[in-house]
Short mmCIF file of C-alpha atoms in Angstrom, two decimals:
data_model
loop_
_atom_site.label_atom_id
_atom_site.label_comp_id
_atom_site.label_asym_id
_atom_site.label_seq_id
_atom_site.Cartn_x
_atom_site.Cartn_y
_atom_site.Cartn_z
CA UNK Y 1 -78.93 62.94 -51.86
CA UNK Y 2 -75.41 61.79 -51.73
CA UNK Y 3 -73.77 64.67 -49.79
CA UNK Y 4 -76.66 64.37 -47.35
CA UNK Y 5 -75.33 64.45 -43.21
CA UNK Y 6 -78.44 64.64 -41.77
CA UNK Y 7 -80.67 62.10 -39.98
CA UNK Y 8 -84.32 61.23 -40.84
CA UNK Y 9 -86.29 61.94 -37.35
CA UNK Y 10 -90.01 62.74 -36.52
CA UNK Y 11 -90.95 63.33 -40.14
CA UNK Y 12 -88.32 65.72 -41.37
CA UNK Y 13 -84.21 65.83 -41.96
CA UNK Y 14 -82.72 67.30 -38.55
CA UNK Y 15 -78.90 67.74 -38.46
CA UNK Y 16 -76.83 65.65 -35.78
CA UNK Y 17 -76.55 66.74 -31.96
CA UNK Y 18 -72.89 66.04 -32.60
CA UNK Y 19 -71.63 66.20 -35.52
CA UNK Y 20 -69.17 63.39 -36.23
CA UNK Y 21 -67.93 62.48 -40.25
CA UNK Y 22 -67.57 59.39 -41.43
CA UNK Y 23 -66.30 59.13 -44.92
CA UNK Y 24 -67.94 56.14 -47.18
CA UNK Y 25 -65.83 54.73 -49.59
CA UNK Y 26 -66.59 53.36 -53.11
CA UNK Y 27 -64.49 50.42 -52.56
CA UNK Y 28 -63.98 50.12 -56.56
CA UNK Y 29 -61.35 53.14 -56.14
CA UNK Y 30 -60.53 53.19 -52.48
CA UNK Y 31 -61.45 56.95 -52.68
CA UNK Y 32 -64.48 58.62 -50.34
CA UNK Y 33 -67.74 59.32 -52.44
CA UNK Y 34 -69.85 60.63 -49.55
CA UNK Y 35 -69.68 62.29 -46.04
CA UNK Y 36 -72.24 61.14 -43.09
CA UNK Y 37 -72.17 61.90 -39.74
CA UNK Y 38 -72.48 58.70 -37.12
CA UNK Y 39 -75.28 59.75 -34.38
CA UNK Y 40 -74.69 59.84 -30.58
CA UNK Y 41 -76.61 58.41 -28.02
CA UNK Y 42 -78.90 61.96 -28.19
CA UNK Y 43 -79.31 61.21 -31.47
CA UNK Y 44 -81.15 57.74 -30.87
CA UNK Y 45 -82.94 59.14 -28.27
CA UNK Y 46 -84.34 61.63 -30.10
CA UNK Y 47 -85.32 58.97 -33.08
CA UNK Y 48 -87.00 56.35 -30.42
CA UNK Y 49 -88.96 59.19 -28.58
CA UNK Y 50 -90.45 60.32 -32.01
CA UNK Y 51 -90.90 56.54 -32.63
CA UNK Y 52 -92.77 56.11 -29.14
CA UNK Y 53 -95.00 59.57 -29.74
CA UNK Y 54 -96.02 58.13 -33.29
CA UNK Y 55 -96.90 54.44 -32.68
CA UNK Y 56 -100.55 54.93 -30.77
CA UNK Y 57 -101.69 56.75 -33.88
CA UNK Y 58 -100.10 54.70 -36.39
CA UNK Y 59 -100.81 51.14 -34.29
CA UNK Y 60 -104.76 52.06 -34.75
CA UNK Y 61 -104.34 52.56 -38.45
CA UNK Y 62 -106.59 50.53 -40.43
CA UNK Y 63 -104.81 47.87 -42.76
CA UNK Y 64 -106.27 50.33 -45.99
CA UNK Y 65 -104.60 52.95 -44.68
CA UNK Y 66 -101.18 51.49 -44.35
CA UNK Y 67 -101.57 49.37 -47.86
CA UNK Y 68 -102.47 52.43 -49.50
CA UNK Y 69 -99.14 54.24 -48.23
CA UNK Y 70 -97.03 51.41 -49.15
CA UNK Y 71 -98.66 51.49 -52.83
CA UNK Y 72 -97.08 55.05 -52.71
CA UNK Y 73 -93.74 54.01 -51.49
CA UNK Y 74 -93.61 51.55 -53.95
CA UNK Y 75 -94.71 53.46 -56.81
CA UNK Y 76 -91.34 56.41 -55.33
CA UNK Y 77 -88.80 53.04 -55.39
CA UNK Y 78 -89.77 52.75 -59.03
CA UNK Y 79 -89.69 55.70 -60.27
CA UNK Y 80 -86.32 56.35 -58.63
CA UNK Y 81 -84.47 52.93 -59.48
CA UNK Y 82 -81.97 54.20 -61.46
CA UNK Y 83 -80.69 56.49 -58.29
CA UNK Y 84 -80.92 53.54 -56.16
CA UNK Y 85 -78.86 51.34 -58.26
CA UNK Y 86 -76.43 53.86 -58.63
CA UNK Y 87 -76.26 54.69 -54.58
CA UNK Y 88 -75.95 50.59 -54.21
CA UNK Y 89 -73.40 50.17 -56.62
CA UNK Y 90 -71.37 52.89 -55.48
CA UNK Y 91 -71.59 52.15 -51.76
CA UNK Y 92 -70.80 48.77 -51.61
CA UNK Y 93 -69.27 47.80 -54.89
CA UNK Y 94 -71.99 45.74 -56.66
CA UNK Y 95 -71.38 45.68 -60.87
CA UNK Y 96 -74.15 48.35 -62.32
CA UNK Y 97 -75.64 44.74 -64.31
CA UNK Y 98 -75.98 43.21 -60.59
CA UNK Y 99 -77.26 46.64 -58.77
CA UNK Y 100 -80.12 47.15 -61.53
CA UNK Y 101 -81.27 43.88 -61.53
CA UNK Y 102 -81.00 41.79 -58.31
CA UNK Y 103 -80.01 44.33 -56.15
CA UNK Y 104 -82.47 46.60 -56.88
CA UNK Y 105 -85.51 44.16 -57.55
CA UNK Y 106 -84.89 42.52 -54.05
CA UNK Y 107 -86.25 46.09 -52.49
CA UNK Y 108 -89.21 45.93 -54.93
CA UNK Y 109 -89.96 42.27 -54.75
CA UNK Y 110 -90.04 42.66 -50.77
CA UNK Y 111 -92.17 45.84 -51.16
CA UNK Y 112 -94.39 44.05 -53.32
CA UNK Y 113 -94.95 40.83 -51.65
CA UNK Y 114 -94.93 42.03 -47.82
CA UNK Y 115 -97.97 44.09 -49.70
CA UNK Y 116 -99.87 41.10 -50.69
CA UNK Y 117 -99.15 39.40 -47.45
CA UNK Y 118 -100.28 43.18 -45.80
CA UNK Y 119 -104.01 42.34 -47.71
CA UNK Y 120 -104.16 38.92 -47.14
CA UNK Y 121 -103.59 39.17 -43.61
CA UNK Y 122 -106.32 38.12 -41.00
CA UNK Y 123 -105.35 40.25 -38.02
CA UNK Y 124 -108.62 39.27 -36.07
CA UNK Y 125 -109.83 35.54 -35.93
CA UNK Y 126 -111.77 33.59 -33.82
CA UNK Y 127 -109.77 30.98 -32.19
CA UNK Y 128 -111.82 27.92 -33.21
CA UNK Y 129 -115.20 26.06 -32.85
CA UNK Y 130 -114.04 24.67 -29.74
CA UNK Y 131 -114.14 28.06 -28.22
CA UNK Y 132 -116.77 30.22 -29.17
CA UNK Y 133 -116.16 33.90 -28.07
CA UNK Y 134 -112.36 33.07 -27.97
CA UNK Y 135 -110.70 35.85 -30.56
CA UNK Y 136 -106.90 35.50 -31.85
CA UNK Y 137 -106.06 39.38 -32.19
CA UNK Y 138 -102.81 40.24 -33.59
CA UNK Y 139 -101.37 43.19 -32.76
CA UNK Y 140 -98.10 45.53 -33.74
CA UNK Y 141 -95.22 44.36 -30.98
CA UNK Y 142 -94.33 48.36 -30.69
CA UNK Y 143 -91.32 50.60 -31.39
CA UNK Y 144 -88.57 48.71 -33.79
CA UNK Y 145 -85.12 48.86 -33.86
CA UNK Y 146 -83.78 48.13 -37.57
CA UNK Y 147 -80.40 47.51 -37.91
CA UNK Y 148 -79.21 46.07 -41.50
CA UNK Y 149 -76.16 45.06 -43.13
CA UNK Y 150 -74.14 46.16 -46.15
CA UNK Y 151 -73.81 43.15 -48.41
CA UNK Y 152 -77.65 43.60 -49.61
CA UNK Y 153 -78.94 47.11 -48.54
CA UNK Y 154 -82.33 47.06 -49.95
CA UNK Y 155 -83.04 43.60 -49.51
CA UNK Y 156 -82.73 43.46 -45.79
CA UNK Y 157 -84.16 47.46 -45.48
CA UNK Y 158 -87.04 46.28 -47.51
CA UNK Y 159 -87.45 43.12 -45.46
CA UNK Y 160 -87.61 45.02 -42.11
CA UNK Y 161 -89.14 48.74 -42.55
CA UNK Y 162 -92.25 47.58 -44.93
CA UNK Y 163 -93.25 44.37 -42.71
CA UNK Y 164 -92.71 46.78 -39.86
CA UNK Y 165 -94.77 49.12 -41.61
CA UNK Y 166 -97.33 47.17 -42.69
CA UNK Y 167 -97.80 45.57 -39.15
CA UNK Y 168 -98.38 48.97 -37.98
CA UNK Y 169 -94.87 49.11 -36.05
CA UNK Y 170 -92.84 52.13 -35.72
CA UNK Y 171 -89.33 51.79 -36.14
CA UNK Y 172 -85.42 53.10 -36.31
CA UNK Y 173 -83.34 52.17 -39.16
CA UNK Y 174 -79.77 51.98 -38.83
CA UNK Y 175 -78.12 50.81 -41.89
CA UNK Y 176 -74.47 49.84 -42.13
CA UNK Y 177 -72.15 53.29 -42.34
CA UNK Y 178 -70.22 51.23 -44.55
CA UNK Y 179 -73.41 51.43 -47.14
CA UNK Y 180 -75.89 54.26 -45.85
CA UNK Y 181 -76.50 56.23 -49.14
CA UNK Y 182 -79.27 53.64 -50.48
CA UNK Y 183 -80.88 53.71 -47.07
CA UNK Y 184 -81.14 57.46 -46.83
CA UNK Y 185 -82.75 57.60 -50.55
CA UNK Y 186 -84.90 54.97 -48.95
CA UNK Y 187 -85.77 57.42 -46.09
CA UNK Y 188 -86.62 60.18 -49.08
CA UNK Y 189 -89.13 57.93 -50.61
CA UNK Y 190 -90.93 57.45 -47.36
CA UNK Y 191 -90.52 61.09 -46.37
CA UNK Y 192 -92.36 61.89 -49.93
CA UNK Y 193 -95.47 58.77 -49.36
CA UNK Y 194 -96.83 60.71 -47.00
CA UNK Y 195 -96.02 58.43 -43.83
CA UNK Y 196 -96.92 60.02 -40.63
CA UNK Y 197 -94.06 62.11 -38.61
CA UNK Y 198 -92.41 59.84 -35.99
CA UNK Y 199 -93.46 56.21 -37.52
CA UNK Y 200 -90.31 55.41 -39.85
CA UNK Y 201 -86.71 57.26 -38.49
CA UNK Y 202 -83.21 56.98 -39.60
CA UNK Y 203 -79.88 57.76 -37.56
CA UNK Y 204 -76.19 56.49 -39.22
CA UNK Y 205 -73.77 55.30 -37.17
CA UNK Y 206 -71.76 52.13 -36.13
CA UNK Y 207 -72.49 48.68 -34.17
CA UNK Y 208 -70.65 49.88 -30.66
CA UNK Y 209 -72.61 53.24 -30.75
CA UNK Y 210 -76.16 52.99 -32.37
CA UNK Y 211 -76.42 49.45 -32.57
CA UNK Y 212 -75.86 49.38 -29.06
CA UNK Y 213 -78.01 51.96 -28.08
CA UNK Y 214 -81.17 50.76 -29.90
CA UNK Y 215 -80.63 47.43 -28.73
CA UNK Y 216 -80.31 48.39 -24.77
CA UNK Y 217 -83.04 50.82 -24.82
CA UNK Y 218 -85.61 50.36 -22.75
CA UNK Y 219 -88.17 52.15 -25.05
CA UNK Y 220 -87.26 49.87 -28.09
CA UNK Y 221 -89.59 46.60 -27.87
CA UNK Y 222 -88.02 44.37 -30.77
CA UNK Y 223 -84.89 44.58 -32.45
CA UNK Y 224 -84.35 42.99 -36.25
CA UNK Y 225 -80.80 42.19 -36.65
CA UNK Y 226 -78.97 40.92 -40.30
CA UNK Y 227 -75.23 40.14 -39.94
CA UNK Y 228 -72.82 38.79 -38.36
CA UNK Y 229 -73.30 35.74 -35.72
CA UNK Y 230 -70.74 37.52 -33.68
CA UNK Y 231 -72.65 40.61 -34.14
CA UNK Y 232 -75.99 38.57 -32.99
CA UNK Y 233 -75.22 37.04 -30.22
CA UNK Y 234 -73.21 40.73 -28.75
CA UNK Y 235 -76.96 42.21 -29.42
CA UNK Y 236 -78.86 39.14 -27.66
CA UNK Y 237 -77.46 40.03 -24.37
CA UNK Y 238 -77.13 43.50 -24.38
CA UNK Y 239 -80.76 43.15 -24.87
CA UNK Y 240 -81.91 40.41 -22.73
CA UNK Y 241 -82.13 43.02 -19.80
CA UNK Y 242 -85.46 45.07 -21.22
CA UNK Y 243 -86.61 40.89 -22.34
CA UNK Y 244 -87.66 42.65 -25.80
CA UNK Y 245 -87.80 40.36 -28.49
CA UNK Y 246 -85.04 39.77 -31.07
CA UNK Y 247 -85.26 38.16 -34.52
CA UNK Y 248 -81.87 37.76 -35.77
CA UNK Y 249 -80.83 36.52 -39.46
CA UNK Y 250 -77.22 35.40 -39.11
CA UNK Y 251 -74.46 33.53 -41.14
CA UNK Y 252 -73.98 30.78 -43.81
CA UNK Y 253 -71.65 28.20 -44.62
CA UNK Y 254 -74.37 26.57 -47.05
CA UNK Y 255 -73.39 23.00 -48.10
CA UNK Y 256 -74.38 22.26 -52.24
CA UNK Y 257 -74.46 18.56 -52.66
CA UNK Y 258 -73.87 17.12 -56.00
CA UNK Y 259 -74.29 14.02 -56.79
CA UNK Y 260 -73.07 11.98 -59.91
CA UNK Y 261 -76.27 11.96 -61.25
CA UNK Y 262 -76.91 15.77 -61.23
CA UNK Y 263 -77.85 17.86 -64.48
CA UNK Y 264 -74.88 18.58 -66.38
CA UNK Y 265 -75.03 22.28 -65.46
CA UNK Y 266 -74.68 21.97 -61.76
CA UNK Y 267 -71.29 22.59 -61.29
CA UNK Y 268 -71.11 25.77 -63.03
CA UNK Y 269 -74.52 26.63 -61.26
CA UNK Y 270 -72.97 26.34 -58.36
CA UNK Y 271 -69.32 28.24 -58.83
CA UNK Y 272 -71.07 31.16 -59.91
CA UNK Y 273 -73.33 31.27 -57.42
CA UNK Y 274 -71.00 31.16 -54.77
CA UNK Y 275 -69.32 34.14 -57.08
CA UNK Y 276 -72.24 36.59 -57.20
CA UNK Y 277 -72.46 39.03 -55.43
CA UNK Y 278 -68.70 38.63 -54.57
CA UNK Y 279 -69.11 36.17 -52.58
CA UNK Y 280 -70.73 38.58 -50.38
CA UNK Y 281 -73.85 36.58 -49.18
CA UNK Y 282 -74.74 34.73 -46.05
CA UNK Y 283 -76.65 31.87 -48.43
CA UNK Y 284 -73.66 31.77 -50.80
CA UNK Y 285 -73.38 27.61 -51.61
CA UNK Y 286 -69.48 28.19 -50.02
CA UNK Y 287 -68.53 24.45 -49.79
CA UNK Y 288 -69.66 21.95 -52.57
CA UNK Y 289 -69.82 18.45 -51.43
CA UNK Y 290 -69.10 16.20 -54.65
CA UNK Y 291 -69.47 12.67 -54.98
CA UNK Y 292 -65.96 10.88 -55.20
CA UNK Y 293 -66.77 9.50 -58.70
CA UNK Y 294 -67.04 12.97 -60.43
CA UNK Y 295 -65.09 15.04 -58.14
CA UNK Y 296 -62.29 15.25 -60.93
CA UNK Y 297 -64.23 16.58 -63.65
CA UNK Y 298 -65.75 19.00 -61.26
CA UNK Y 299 -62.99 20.48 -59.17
CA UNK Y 300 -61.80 21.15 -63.40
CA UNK Y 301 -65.21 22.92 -64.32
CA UNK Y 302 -65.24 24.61 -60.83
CA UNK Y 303 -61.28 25.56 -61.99
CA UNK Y 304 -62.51 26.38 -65.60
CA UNK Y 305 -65.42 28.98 -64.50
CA UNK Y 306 -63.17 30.54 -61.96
CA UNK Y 307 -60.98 31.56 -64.54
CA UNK Y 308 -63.27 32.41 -66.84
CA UNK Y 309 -65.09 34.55 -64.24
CA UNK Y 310 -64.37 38.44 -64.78
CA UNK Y 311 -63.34 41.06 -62.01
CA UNK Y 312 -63.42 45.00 -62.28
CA UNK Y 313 -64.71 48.38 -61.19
CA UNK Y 314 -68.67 48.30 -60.29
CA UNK Y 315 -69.21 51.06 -62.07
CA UNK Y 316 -68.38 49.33 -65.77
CA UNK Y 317 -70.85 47.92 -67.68
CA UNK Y 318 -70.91 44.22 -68.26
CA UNK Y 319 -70.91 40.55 -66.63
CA UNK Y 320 -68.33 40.61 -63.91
CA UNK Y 321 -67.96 40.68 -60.04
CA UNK Y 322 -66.89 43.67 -58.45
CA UNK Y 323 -64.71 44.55 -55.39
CA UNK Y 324 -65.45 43.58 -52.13
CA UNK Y 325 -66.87 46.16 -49.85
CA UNK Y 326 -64.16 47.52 -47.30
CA UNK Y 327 -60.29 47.05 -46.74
CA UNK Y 328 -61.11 45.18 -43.62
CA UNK Y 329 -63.21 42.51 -45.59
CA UNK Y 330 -60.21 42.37 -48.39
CA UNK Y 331 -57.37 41.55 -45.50
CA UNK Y 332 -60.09 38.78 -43.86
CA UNK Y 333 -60.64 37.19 -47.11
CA UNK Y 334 -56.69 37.40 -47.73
CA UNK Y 335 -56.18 35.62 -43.96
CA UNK Y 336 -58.16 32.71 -44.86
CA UNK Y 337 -57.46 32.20 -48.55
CA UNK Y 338 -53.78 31.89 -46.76
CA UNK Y 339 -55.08 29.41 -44.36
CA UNK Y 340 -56.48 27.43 -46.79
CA UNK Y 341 -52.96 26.76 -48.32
CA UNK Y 342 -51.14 26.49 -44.82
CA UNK Y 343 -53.98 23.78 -43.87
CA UNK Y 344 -53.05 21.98 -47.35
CA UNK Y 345 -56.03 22.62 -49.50
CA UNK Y 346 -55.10 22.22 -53.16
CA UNK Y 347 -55.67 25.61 -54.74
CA UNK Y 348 -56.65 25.35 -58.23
CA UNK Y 349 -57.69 28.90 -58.96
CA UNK Y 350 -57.33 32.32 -57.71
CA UNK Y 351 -55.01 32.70 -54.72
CA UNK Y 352 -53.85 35.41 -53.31
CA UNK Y 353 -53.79 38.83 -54.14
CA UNK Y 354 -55.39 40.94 -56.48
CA UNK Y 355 -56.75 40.07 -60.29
CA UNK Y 356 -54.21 41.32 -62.90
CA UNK Y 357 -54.69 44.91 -63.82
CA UNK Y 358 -56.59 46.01 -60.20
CA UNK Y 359 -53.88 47.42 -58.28
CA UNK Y 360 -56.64 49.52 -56.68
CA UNK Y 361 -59.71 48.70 -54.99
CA UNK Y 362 -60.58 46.04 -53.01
CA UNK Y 363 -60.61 43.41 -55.60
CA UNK Y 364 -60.18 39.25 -54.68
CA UNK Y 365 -58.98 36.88 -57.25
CA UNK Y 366 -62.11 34.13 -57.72
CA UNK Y 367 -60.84 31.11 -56.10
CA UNK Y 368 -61.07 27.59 -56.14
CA UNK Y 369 -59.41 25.10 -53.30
CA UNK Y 370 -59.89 21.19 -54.23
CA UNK Y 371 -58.85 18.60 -51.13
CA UNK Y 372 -60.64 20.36 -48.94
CA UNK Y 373 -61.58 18.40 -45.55
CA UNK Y 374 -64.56 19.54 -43.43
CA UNK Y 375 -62.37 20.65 -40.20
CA UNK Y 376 -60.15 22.88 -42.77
CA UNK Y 377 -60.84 26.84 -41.68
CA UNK Y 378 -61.78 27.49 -45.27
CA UNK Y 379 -64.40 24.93 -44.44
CA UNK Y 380 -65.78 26.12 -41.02
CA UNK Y 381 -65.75 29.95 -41.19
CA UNK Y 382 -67.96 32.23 -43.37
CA UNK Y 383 -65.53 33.79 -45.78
CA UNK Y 384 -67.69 36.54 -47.04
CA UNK Y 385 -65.64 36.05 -50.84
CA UNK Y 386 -65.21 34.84 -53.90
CA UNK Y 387 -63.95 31.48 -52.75
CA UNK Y 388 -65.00 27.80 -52.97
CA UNK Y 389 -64.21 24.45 -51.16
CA UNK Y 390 -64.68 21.30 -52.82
CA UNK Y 391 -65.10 18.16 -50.41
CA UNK Y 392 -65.56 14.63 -51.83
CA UNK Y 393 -68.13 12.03 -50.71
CA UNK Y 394 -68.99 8.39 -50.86
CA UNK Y 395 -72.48 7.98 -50.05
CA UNK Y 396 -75.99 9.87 -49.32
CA UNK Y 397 -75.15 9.67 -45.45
CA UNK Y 398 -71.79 11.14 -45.79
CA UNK Y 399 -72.99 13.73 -47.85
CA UNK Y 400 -76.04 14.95 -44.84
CA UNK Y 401 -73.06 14.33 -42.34
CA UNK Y 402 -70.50 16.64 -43.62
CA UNK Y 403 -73.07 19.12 -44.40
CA UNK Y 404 -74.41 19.15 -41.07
CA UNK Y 405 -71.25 19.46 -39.54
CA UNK Y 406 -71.27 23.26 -38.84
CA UNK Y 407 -72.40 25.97 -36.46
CA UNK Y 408 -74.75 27.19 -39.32
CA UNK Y 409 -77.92 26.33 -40.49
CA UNK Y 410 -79.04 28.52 -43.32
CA UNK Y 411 -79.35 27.86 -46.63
CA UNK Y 412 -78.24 24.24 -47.75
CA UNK Y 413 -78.47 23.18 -51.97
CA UNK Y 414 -79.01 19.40 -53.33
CA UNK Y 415 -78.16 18.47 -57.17
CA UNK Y 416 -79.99 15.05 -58.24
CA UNK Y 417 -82.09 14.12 -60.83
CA UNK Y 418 -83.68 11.58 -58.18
CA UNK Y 419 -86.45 13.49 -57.06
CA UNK Y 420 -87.25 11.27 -54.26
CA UNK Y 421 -82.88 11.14 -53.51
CA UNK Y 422 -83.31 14.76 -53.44
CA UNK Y 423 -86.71 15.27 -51.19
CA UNK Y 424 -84.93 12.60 -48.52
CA UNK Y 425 -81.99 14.44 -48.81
CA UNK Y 426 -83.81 18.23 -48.24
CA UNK Y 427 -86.14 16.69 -45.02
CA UNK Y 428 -82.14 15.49 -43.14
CA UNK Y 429 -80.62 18.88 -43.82
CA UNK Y 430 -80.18 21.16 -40.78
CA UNK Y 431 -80.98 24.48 -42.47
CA UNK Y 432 -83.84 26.65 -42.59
CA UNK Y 433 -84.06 26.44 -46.50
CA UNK Y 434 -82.63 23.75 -49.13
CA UNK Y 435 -82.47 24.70 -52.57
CA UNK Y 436 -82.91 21.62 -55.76
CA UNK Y 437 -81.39 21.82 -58.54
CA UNK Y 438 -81.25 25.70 -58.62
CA UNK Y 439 -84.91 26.56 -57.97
CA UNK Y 440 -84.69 29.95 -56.50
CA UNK Y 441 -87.20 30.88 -53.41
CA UNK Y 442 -90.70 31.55 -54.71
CA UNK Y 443 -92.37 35.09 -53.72
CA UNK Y 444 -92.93 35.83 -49.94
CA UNK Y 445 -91.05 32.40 -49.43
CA UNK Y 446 -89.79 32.82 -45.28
CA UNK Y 447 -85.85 33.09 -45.39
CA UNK Y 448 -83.81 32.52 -42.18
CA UNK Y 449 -81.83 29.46 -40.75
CA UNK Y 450 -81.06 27.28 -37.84
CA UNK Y 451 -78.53 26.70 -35.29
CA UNK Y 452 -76.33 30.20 -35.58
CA UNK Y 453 -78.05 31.59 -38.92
CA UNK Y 454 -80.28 32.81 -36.66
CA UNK Y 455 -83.81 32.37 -35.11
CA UNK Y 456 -86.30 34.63 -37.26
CA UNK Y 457 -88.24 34.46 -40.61
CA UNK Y 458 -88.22 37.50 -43.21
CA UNK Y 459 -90.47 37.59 -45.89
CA UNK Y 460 -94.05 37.21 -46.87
CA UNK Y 461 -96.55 36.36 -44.19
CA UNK Y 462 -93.97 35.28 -41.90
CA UNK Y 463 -91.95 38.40 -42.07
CA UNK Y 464 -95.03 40.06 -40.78
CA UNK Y 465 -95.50 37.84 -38.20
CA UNK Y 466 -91.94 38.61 -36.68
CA UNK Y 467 -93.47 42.38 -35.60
CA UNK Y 468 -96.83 41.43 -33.91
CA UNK Y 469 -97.83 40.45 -30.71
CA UNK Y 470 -100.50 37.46 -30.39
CA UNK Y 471 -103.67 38.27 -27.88
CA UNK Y 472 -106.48 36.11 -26.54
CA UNK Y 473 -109.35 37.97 -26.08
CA UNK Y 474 -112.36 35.73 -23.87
CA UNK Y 475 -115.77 36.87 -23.87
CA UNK Y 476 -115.75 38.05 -27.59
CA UNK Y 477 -119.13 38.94 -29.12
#
């Protein structure tokens, strides 16, 4: 699977019109561990005309028929987990203990619960007793462009292509070249469920070439974006010409607000979650507002578990954070960790760098800056690594005011053993999701954000609401 060139189109592996190599690089060792070929504009073509062919068939499928296939895809992600981890872990430099367990189980959980939502699902419903022979019919919006991001392959694959799916879409993936080897097993697993030729297609290649072409093209009638808020907004207009509909799942700079009374755990909760992944999540809990009266003893725990916090090669064994992904990501994360110091934030762990030991490989130092203000860089722009800001505040309205403060709006975090403190809190945050006292999101929960986060919901029901199309139908009998 891993030396793999070829593109998934129409139901079967078809080499590239023109061939162009791309090598993908295990960021762990800096070295190439697999050759793809980015498509060309023929190439896309080719994937949205098989995409166009397929979706009258596969739009009139019954909602048996598609559950039934997605039982089958599920049952292939299972039995092939331990390929998938590997593929993820290698790819984009998530620790094996990380790519077996979260990594991994985000593709299944999706899989799973877009399935329930798939069952559950009333796609015909009369509009109300107010208007007899009124029917709500909801229908698949058409042919999908895909396009997904490296931090979490399967996550945001499994997001898109199975509520697709199950809304009776057909669709284009483009993963990130940076990690396409967990998408193209992906594609495999579909290939061997049995889906019809033409509904699910895959072409590699880059944001100026594919990314661009799916999102321009008149023939594609939604696009599902997850990245960058630059990235976002580039696709919004190059799309607004066709008027097809965009769903876009953006950046973080989540806010996690502890107050004095929080359990005594918080803290550490919170540095490591900022940590996992690398750093390397749009939700990561990147600035933690503390009030002033135990801001000491937490910008020493943050210091303490940053120090404590272990970095090496993804491909060990163990509880550590791995690399980040690309030597592009390393040198941003380098930029602003340097900012941070220029601006006068107190570093108290980490720095810049690499850890001890990790001469190669794209590894960050965990890092820590205390007397951070909210118009400091560090505090304003998505990092995308291991590194925290610690702000202090003086009261509840402080607290929702500096948290606020930002172009984002995804994922904000409250630490109180005040439930009602913490419910008043959650209804004045500006974010699509808040987060108490480290509750993660329950199954099929919607994810997305305000502001620039984005303007879509994945997940659940509401994930499957992003791909259809709403009808009135008059006259019903």
């Amino acid at each position: 699977m891993l030396e793999k060139r070829e593109f998934y189109i129409n139901g079967q592996w078809v080499a590239p019109a023109q061939p162009k190599d791309l090598e993908v690089i295990d960021p762990s060792t800096e070295e190439p561990c697999a050759v793809i070929s980015l498509g060309s504009e023929a190439d896309t073509n080719a994937a949205v005309a098989a995409a166009k062919a397929a979706f009258e068939g596969w739009s009139q499928t019954s909602k048996e028929e598609r559950y039934a296939l997605l039982e089958k895809l599920y049952a292939n992600y299972k039995a092939r987990s331990t390929e998938m981890a590997e593929a993820i872990s290698m790819e984009m430099g998530a620790p094996m203990a990380l790519a077996k367990t979260a990594q991994l189980g985000a593709g299944a959980g999706h899989i799973k619960n877009l399935m329930r939502a798939l069952k559950e699902f009333e796609f015909e419903r009369p509009l109300g007793e107010q208007a007899p022979g009124n029917q709500i019919i909801y229908e698949p919006i058409g042919v999908c462009g895909l396009i997904t991001p490296w931090n979490w392959p399967m996550n945001q694959v499994a997001l898109k292509v199975i509520a697709a799916l199950a809304a009776g879409c057909t669709m284009v993936l483009k993963p990130s070249e940076i990690s396409p080897l967990s998408s193209m097993l992906f594609a495999e697993m579909i290939d061997d469920a049995g889906f019809p030729a033409g509904v699910f297609n895959l072409v590699n290649g880059d944001g100026l070439g594919v990314g661009s072409q799916l999102s321009g093209h008149p023939d594609i009638d939604m696009i599902s974006f997850t990245g960058s808020t630059r990235a976002g907004v580039a696709i919004s207009k190059n799309a607004a010409d066709s008027v097809k509909r965009v769903s876009l799942e953006l950046g973080g700079k989540g806010a996690n607000i502890v107050f004095a009374d929080a359990d005594e755990k918080a803290v550490v909760r919170g540095v490591r979650h900022c940590f996992n992944n690398t750093g390397q999540s749009c939700n990561a809990p990147t600035r933690m507002l503390v009030e002033r009266s135990i801001y000491d003893q937490a910008v020493a725990t943050a210091k303490d578990v940053a120090e404590k916090t272990s970095v090496d090669i993804a491909s060990l064994e163990g509880r550590h954070i791995g690399p980040v992904v690309s030597e592009l990501q390393y040198n941003k994360i380098q930029d602003l960790i340097a900012k941070g110091i220029e601006e006068g934030a107190e570093l108290v762990a980490g720095g810049l760098g690499k850890p001890e030991g990790l001469d190669k490989g794209y590894f960050v130092r965990p890092t820590v800056f205390a007397g951070v203000n909210n118009e400091m860089t560090i505090a304003r722009e998505e990092i995308f690594g291991p590194v925290l800001s610690i702000i202090p505040f003086d009261s509840e309205e402080e607290a929702v005011q500096i948290a606020n403060d930002t172009l984002y709006g995804l994922t904000n975090y409250v630490q109180t053993q005040d439930g009602d403190k913490a419910n008043r809190i959650s209804r004045k945050l500006r974010s699509g999701m808040v987060q108490i006292n480290g509750e993660m999101l329950g199954a099929g929960a919607p994810f997305g954000g305000y502001k620039q986060s984005g303007n879509g919901r994945e997940g659940g029901v509401w994930g499957l609401e992003e791909f259809l199309e709403v009808k009135v139908v008059t006259g019903w009998s």
